[in-house]
Coordinates of N, CA, C and O in Angstrom, one line a residue:
M1 N -2.5 -38.3 72.9 CA -4.0 -38.2 73.0 C -4.8 -37.5 72.8 O -6.0 -37.5 73.6
L2 N -4.6 -36.9 72.4 CA -5.6 -36.0 71.7 C -6.9 -36.7 70.7 O -6.9 -37.1 69.6
P3 N -7.4 -36.6 71.0 CA -8.9 -37.0 70.0 C -8.9 -36.1 68.9 O -9.5 -35.6 68.2
V4 N -9.5 -37.2 67.9 CA -9.9 -36.6 66.2 C -10.8 -37.8 66.1 O -10.9 -38.5 66.0
V5 N -11.8 -37.4 66.3 CA -13.6 -37.6 66.3 C -14.0 -37.8 64.6 O -13.6 -36.3 63.9
V6 N -13.7 -38.8 63.4 CA -14.2 -39.2 62.1 C -14.6 -40.0 62.2 O -15.0 -41.2 63.1
P7 N -16.2 -40.4 61.0 CA -16.5 -41.3 60.4 C -15.6 -42.4 60.5 O -14.7 -42.4 59.9
A8 N -16.3 -44.3 60.6 CA -15.6 -45.1 60.5 C -16.5 -45.8 59.8 O -15.3 -46.7 59.8
R9 N -17.3 -45.6 59.0 CA -17.4 -46.7 58.2 C -16.8 -47.5 56.7 O -17.0 -48.3 57.1
D10 N -15.9 -46.3 56.5 CA -15.3 -47.4 55.4 C -13.6 -47.1 56.3 O -12.8 -46.1 55.6
S11 N -13.6 -48.4 56.6 CA -12.2 -48.4 57.0 C -10.8 -48.4 56.6 O -9.6 -48.2 57.3
R12 N -11.0 -48.8 54.8 CA -10.1 -48.3 54.3 C -9.6 -47.1 54.3 O -7.9 -46.9 53.7
A13 N -10.4 -45.9 54.3 CA -10.1 -44.5 54.1 C -10.0 -43.9 55.5 O -10.1 -42.9 55.8
L14 N -10.2 -44.4 56.7 CA -10.6 -44.0 58.1 C -8.5 -43.6 58.4 O -8.9 -42.3 58.7
V15 N -7.2 -43.6 57.8 CA -6.6 -43.2 58.4 C -6.6 -41.9 57.6 O -6.6 -40.9 58.3
Q16 N -7.3 -42.2 56.1 CA -7.2 -41.2 55.5 C -7.5 -39.2 56.1 O -7.4 -38.9 56.0
R17 N -9.2 -39.9 56.7 CA -9.8 -39.0 57.1 C -9.0 -38.6 58.6 O -9.4 -37.3 58.9
L18 N -8.6 -39.2 59.8 CA -7.6 -39.2 60.4 C -6.9 -37.4 60.3 O -6.6 -36.7 61.0
C19 N -6.1 -38.1 59.3 CA -4.9 -37.0 58.7 C -5.5 -36.1 58.3 O -4.9 -34.6 59.3
E20 N -6.4 -36.0 57.5 CA -7.6 -35.0 57.2 C -8.1 -33.8 58.0 O -8.3 -32.7 58.4
A21 N -8.8 -34.6 59.0 CA -8.6 -34.2 60.5 C -8.7 -33.1 61.2 O -8.1 -32.8 62.1
L22 N -6.7 -34.1 61.3 CA -6.0 -33.4 61.9 C -5.6 -32.1 62.2 O -5.8 -31.4 63.2
E23 N -5.2 -31.9 60.6 CA -4.7 -30.4 60.7 C -5.3 -29.0 61.6 O -4.9 -28.8 61.9
P24 N -6.7 -29.1 60.8 CA -7.2 -28.0 61.7 C -8.1 -27.8 63.1 O -7.8 -26.9 63.6
I25 N -7.6 -29.2 63.8 CA -7.5 -29.3 65.0 C -6.8 -29.1 65.7 O -6.7 -28.1 66.8
L26 N -5.6 -29.3 64.9 CA -3.9 -28.6 66.1 C -4.1 -26.8 65.4 O -3.2 -26.8 66.7
T27 N -3.9 -26.5 64.4 CA -4.7 -25.3 64.4 C -5.5 -24.4 65.6 O -5.7 -23.4 65.7
E28 N -6.6 -25.0 65.7 CA -8.0 -24.5 66.3 C -7.6 -24.5 68.1 O -7.1 -23.5 68.6
I29 N -5.8 -25.4 68.2 CA -5.4 -25.8 69.6 C -4.8 -24.3 70.1 O -4.4 -24.2 70.6
G30 N -4.3 -24.0 68.8 CA -3.6 -23.1 68.9 C -1.9 -23.9 68.0 O -0.9 -23.1 68.8
V31 N -1.7 -24.7 67.9 CA -0.7 -25.5 66.7 C -0.6 -24.8 65.4 O -1.2 -24.7 65.3
P32 N 1.4 -23.3 65.4 CA 1.3 -22.4 64.5 C 0.9 -23.4 63.2 O 0.8 -25.0 63.1
A33 N 0.1 -23.0 62.4 CA -0.2 -23.7 60.1 C 0.9 -24.6 60.2 O 0.5 -25.9 59.8
D34 N 2.3 -23.9 60.4 CA 3.3 -24.6 59.2 C 3.3 -25.3 59.7 O 3.9 -26.4 59.7
E35 N 3.7 -25.8 61.3 CA 3.6 -27.2 62.1 C 2.8 -28.4 62.4 O 3.0 -29.2 62.1
A36 N 1.2 -27.6 61.9 CA 0.4 -28.5 62.0 C 0.7 -29.2 60.7 O 0.6 -29.9 60.1
A37 N 0.6 -28.7 59.7 CA 0.8 -28.8 57.7 C 2.3 -29.8 58.1 O 2.4 -31.3 57.1
A38 N 2.9 -30.0 58.7 CA 4.4 -30.4 58.9 C 3.9 -31.7 59.4 O 4.2 -33.1 59.2
E39 N 2.8 -31.3 60.5 CA 2.6 -33.0 61.2 C 1.7 -33.4 60.4 O 1.3 -35.5 60.4
R40 N 0.9 -32.9 59.4 CA 0.3 -33.8 58.1 C 0.5 -34.6 57.3 O 1.1 -35.7 57.7
G41 N 1.8 -33.6 57.4 CA 2.7 -34.4 55.8 C 3.5 -35.9 56.4 O 3.7 -36.4 55.7
A42 N 3.3 -35.6 57.7 CA 4.3 -36.7 58.1 C 3.3 -37.2 59.1 O 4.6 -38.6 58.6
M43 N 2.4 -38.1 58.6 CA 1.5 -39.1 58.8 C 1.1 -39.7 57.5 O 0.0 -40.7 57.7
Q44 N 2.2 -39.2 56.5 CA 1.1 -40.5 55.4 C 1.9 -41.5 55.2 O 1.3 -42.6 54.5
R45 N 2.9 -42.3 56.5 CA 3.3 -43.5 56.8 C 2.5 -43.9 58.0 O 3.3 -42.7 59.1
W46 N 2.0 -44.7 58.0 CA 1.5 -45.0 59.6 C 0.9 -46.3 59.5 O 1.4 -47.8 58.3
A47 N 1.0 -47.1 60.8 CA 0.7 -48.3 61.3 C -0.3 -48.3 62.0 O -0.4 -47.6 63.3
V48 N -1.1 -49.6 62.4 CA -2.3 -49.4 63.0 C -2.1 -51.2 64.1 O -1.8 -51.9 63.6
G49 N -2.3 -50.6 65.5 CA -2.2 -51.9 66.2 C -2.4 -51.8 67.8 O -3.4 -50.8 67.5
K50 N -2.5 -52.9 68.6 CA -3.2 -52.8 69.8 C -2.5 -51.9 70.6 O -1.2 -51.9 70.9
T51 N -3.4 -51.6 71.8 CA -2.1 -51.0 72.6 C -2.4 -52.0 74.0 O -3.0 -52.4 73.5
A52 N -0.9 -52.5 74.7 CA -0.6 -52.9 75.2 C -0.6 -52.1 76.5 O -0.4 -53.2 77.5
N53 N -1.1 -51.4 76.3 CA -1.0 -50.0 77.9 C -2.0 -49.5 78.1 O -3.1 -49.9 77.5
R54 N -2.0 -50.4 79.4 CA -4.1 -50.4 79.7 C -4.3 -49.0 80.4 O -6.0 -48.8 80.3
R55 N -2.7 -48.7 80.6 CA -3.6 -46.8 81.5 C -4.4 -45.8 80.2 O -5.2 -45.6 79.8
V56 N -3.9 -46.1 78.7 CA -4.3 -45.3 77.3 C -5.2 -46.3 77.1 O -6.2 -45.2 77.0
L57 N -6.1 -47.3 76.9 CA -7.0 -48.2 76.9 C -7.6 -47.8 77.9 O -8.7 -47.7 77.2
G58 N -7.2 -47.2 78.7 CA -8.4 -46.7 79.9 C -9.1 -45.4 79.6 O -10.3 -44.9 79.8
S59 N -7.9 -44.5 79.0 CA -7.9 -43.3 78.5 C -9.4 -43.6 77.4 O -9.8 -42.6 76.7
L60 N -8.6 -44.5 76.2 CA -9.3 -44.5 75.1 C -11.1 -44.8 75.4 O -11.9 -44.3 74.9
N61 N -11.2 -45.5 76.8 CA -12.6 -46.0 76.5 C -13.4 -44.7 77.9 O -14.8 -44.2 77.2
D62 N -12.6 -44.0 78.5 CA -12.7 -42.6 78.7 C -13.8 -41.5 77.7 O -14.2 -41.2 78.0
L63 N -12.5 -41.7 76.8 CA -13.6 -40.5 75.6 C -14.1 -41.4 75.3 O -15.3 -40.6 74.6
A64 N -14.1 -42.2 74.8 CA -15.6 -43.5 74.1 C -16.7 -43.1 75.0 O -17.5 -42.7 73.4
F65 N -16.5 -43.0 75.8 CA -17.6 -42.9 77.1 C -18.6 -41.2 76.5 O -19.3 -41.1 76.3
Q66 N -17.0 -40.3 76.7 CA -17.7 -39.2 76.8 C -18.1 -38.8 75.6 O -19.5 -37.7 75.3
L67 N -17.6 -39.0 74.6 CA -18.0 -38.9 73.5 C -19.7 -39.3 72.6 O -20.3 -38.6 72.0
Q68 N -20.1 -40.6 73.6 CA -21.3 -41.2 73.6 C -22.2 -39.9 74.1 O -23.0 -39.8 73.9
V69 N -22.1 -39.4 75.4 CA -22.2 -38.6 75.8 C -22.5 -37.1 75.5 O -23.7 -36.8 74.9
G70 N -21.8 -36.8 74.2 CA -21.3 -35.2 73.4 C -22.4 -36.0 72.3 O -22.9 -35.1 72.0
L71 N -22.5 -36.9 71.8 CA -23.4 -37.0 70.3 C -25.0 -37.2 71.2 O -25.9 -36.8 70.4
L72 N -24.9 -37.7 72.0 CA -26.6 -37.6 72.7 C -27.3 -36.2 73.4 O -28.3 -35.7 72.7
N73 N -26.3 -35.5 74.2 CA -26.2 -34.3 74.7 C -26.3 -33.1 73.4 O -26.7 -31.9 73.6
F74 N -25.8 -33.1 72.4 CA -25.1 -32.3 71.5 C -25.2 -32.4 70.2 O -24.3 -32.8 69.7
P75 N -26.2 -33.4 69.5 CA -26.6 -34.2 68.3 C -26.2 -32.9 66.7 O -25.2 -33.7 66.4
D76 N -26.0 -31.3 67.3 CA -26.1 -30.7 66.5 C -24.2 -30.3 66.1 O -23.3 -29.5 65.5
R77 N -23.1 -30.9 67.0 CA -21.6 -30.7 66.8 C -21.6 -31.1 66.3 O -21.6 -32.5 65.5
T78 N -20.3 -30.4 66.0 CA -19.5 -31.2 64.4 C -19.0 -31.7 64.9 O -18.7 -31.7 66.2
L79 N -18.0 -32.5 64.2 CA -16.8 -33.8 64.5 C -15.9 -32.8 65.1 O -15.2 -33.5 66.2
M80 N -15.7 -31.9 64.3 CA -14.1 -30.7 64.7 C -14.5 -30.5 66.2 O -14.3 -31.0 67.1
A81 N -16.5 -30.4 66.9 CA -16.3 -29.4 67.7 C -16.3 -30.5 68.7 O -16.0 -30.3 70.0
Q82 N -17.1 -31.7 68.7 CA -16.9 -32.6 69.5 C -15.5 -32.8 70.0 O -14.9 -33.1 71.1
S83 N -14.4 -32.8 68.9 CA -13.5 -33.1 69.4 C -12.7 -32.3 70.1 O -11.7 -32.7 70.8
L84 N -12.9 -30.9 69.4 CA -12.5 -30.3 70.7 C -12.6 -30.2 71.6 O -11.9 -29.6 72.9
W85 N -14.2 -30.6 72.1 CA -14.8 -30.9 73.3 C -14.0 -31.7 74.0 O -13.3 -31.9 75.9
L86 N -13.8 -32.5 73.4 CA -13.0 -34.7 74.2 C -11.7 -34.0 74.7 O -11.2 -34.2 75.6
A87 N -10.9 -33.0 73.5 CA -9.8 -32.6 74.1 C -9.4 -31.6 75.4 O -8.1 -31.7 75.9
K88 N -10.3 -31.3 76.0 CA -10.3 -30.7 76.7 C -10.4 -31.7 78.8 O -10.9 -30.9 79.5
T89 N -10.7 -33.0 78.1 CA -11.0 -34.1 79.3 C -9.3 -34.9 79.9 O -9.3 -34.8 79.2
P90 N -9.8 -34.1 81.4 CA -8.2 -34.3 81.7 C -8.1 -36.2 81.8 O -9.2 -36.3 81.9
L91 N -6.9 -36.7 81.6 CA -6.6 -38.2 81.1 C -6.3 -38.5 82.8 O -4.7 -37.5 82.8
K92 N -5.4 -39.5 83.1 CA -4.8 -39.6 84.3 C -3.7 -40.2 83.1 O -2.3 -40.0 84.1
V93 N -3.6 -40.7 82.3 CA -2.5 -40.9 81.6 C -1.4 -39.8 81.1 O -0.1 -40.2 80.9
I94 N -2.2 -38.8 81.2 CA -1.2 -37.8 80.5 C -1.2 -36.8 82.0 O -1.1 -36.3 81.8
D95 N -1.4 -37.8 83.8 CA -1.5 -36.9 84.3 C -2.6 -35.7 84.9 O -2.2 -34.5 85.3
Y96 N -3.3 -36.5 84.5 CA -5.3 -35.6 84.5 C -5.1 -33.5 83.9 O -4.9 -33.2 84.1
G97 N -3.8 -34.5 83.0 CA -4.0 -33.2 82.0 C -4.2 -32.9 81.0 O -5.6 -34.2 80.7
A98 N -5.2 -31.9 79.7 CA -5.8 -32.4 79.2 C -5.0 -32.2 77.7 O -4.3 -31.9 77.4
P99 N -6.2 -33.2 77.1 CA -5.0 -33.4 75.8 C -4.4 -32.6 75.3 O -3.6 -32.4 74.5
D100 N -5.9 -31.4 74.7 CA -5.0 -30.5 73.8 C -4.0 -29.2 74.9 O -2.9 -28.9 73.8
Q101 N -4.2 -29.3 75.7 CA -2.7 -28.5 76.1 C -1.4 -29.5 76.2 O -0.6 -28.7 76.3
A102 N -1.7 -30.2 76.1 CA -0.4 -31.6 76.1 C 0.2 -31.6 74.9 O 1.3 -32.0 74.9
T103 N -0.7 -31.3 73.9 CA -0.2 -32.1 72.6 C 0.5 -30.3 72.7 O 1.3 -30.0 71.7
L104 N -0.2 -28.9 72.8 CA 0.4 -27.9 72.6 C 2.2 -27.7 73.2 O 3.0 -27.2 72.5
A105 N 1.7 -28.2 74.1 CA 3.4 -28.5 75.4 C 4.6 -29.1 74.3 O 5.2 -29.1 74.4
A106 N 4.0 -30.6 73.3 CA 4.7 -31.5 72.7 C 5.0 -30.3 72.0 O 6.4 -30.7 71.6
F107 N 4.5 -29.6 70.9 CA 5.0 -29.1 70.1 C 5.6 -28.0 70.6 O 7.0 -27.8 69.4
A108 N 5.2 -26.7 71.3 CA 6.5 -26.0 72.4 C 8.1 -26.9 72.1 O 8.6 -26.4 72.0
A109 N 7.6 -28.3 73.1 CA 8.8 -28.7 72.8 C 9.3 -29.4 71.9 O 11.3 -29.3 71.7
H110 N 9.0 -29.8 70.8 CA 9.5 -30.1 69.5 C 11.0 -28.7 69.3 O 11.4 -28.8 68.7
R111 N 9.5 -27.8 69.2 CA 10.2 -26.2 68.8 C 11.4 -25.5 69.3 O 12.3 -25.7 68.6
A112 N 11.4 -25.9 70.4 CA 12.6 -25.3 71.6 C 14.0 -26.4 71.3 O 14.8 -25.8 71.5
L113 N 13.4 -27.8 71.1 CA 14.9 -28.9 70.5 C 14.7 -27.9 69.3 O 16.3 -28.0 69.5
Q114 N 13.9 -27.9 68.5 CA 14.9 -27.7 67.1 C 15.6 -26.0 66.8 O 16.5 -26.2 66.2
A115 N 15.0 -25.3 68.0 CA 15.7 -23.9 67.8 C 17.2 -24.1 68.9 O 18.6 -24.0 68.3
A116 N 16.8 -25.3 69.5 CA 18.8 -25.8 70.5 C 19.6 -26.2 69.2 O 20.7 -25.8 70.1
I117 N 19.4 -26.8 68.2 CA 20.2 -27.8 67.7 C 20.9 -26.7 66.2 O 21.6 -27.6 65.8
G118 N 19.8 -25.5 66.2 CA 19.8 -24.5 65.2 C 19.1 -24.6 64.4 O 19.9 -24.9 62.8
R119 N 17.8 -25.8 63.7 CA 17.4 -26.5 62.9 C 16.4 -25.4 62.9 O 15.6 -24.7 63.2

């Protein structure tokens, strides 16, 4: 649920823009650079689809509303700054946790699992 704000005008390049924007956001919230780069590399294969989860959809709608507020009240913020600001928004879908903290926890859990299996 980590929000990544990018321009959506050329939809053919949208996923590429998301991939490029994600890595600096991950490092900015505290994900080690090598893990952020690996995540970007893992995103080279992708699929886009609709969510069937109404809680996720509600959270996405809330983030979209918050982004509108951010763009209106802070028009000089970069898209990365808007992303980082949104990443601190508590979301019901993740038990009212903030996406930045949930993302860090997920990376830490993955790191711990890799250490446990000896990789």
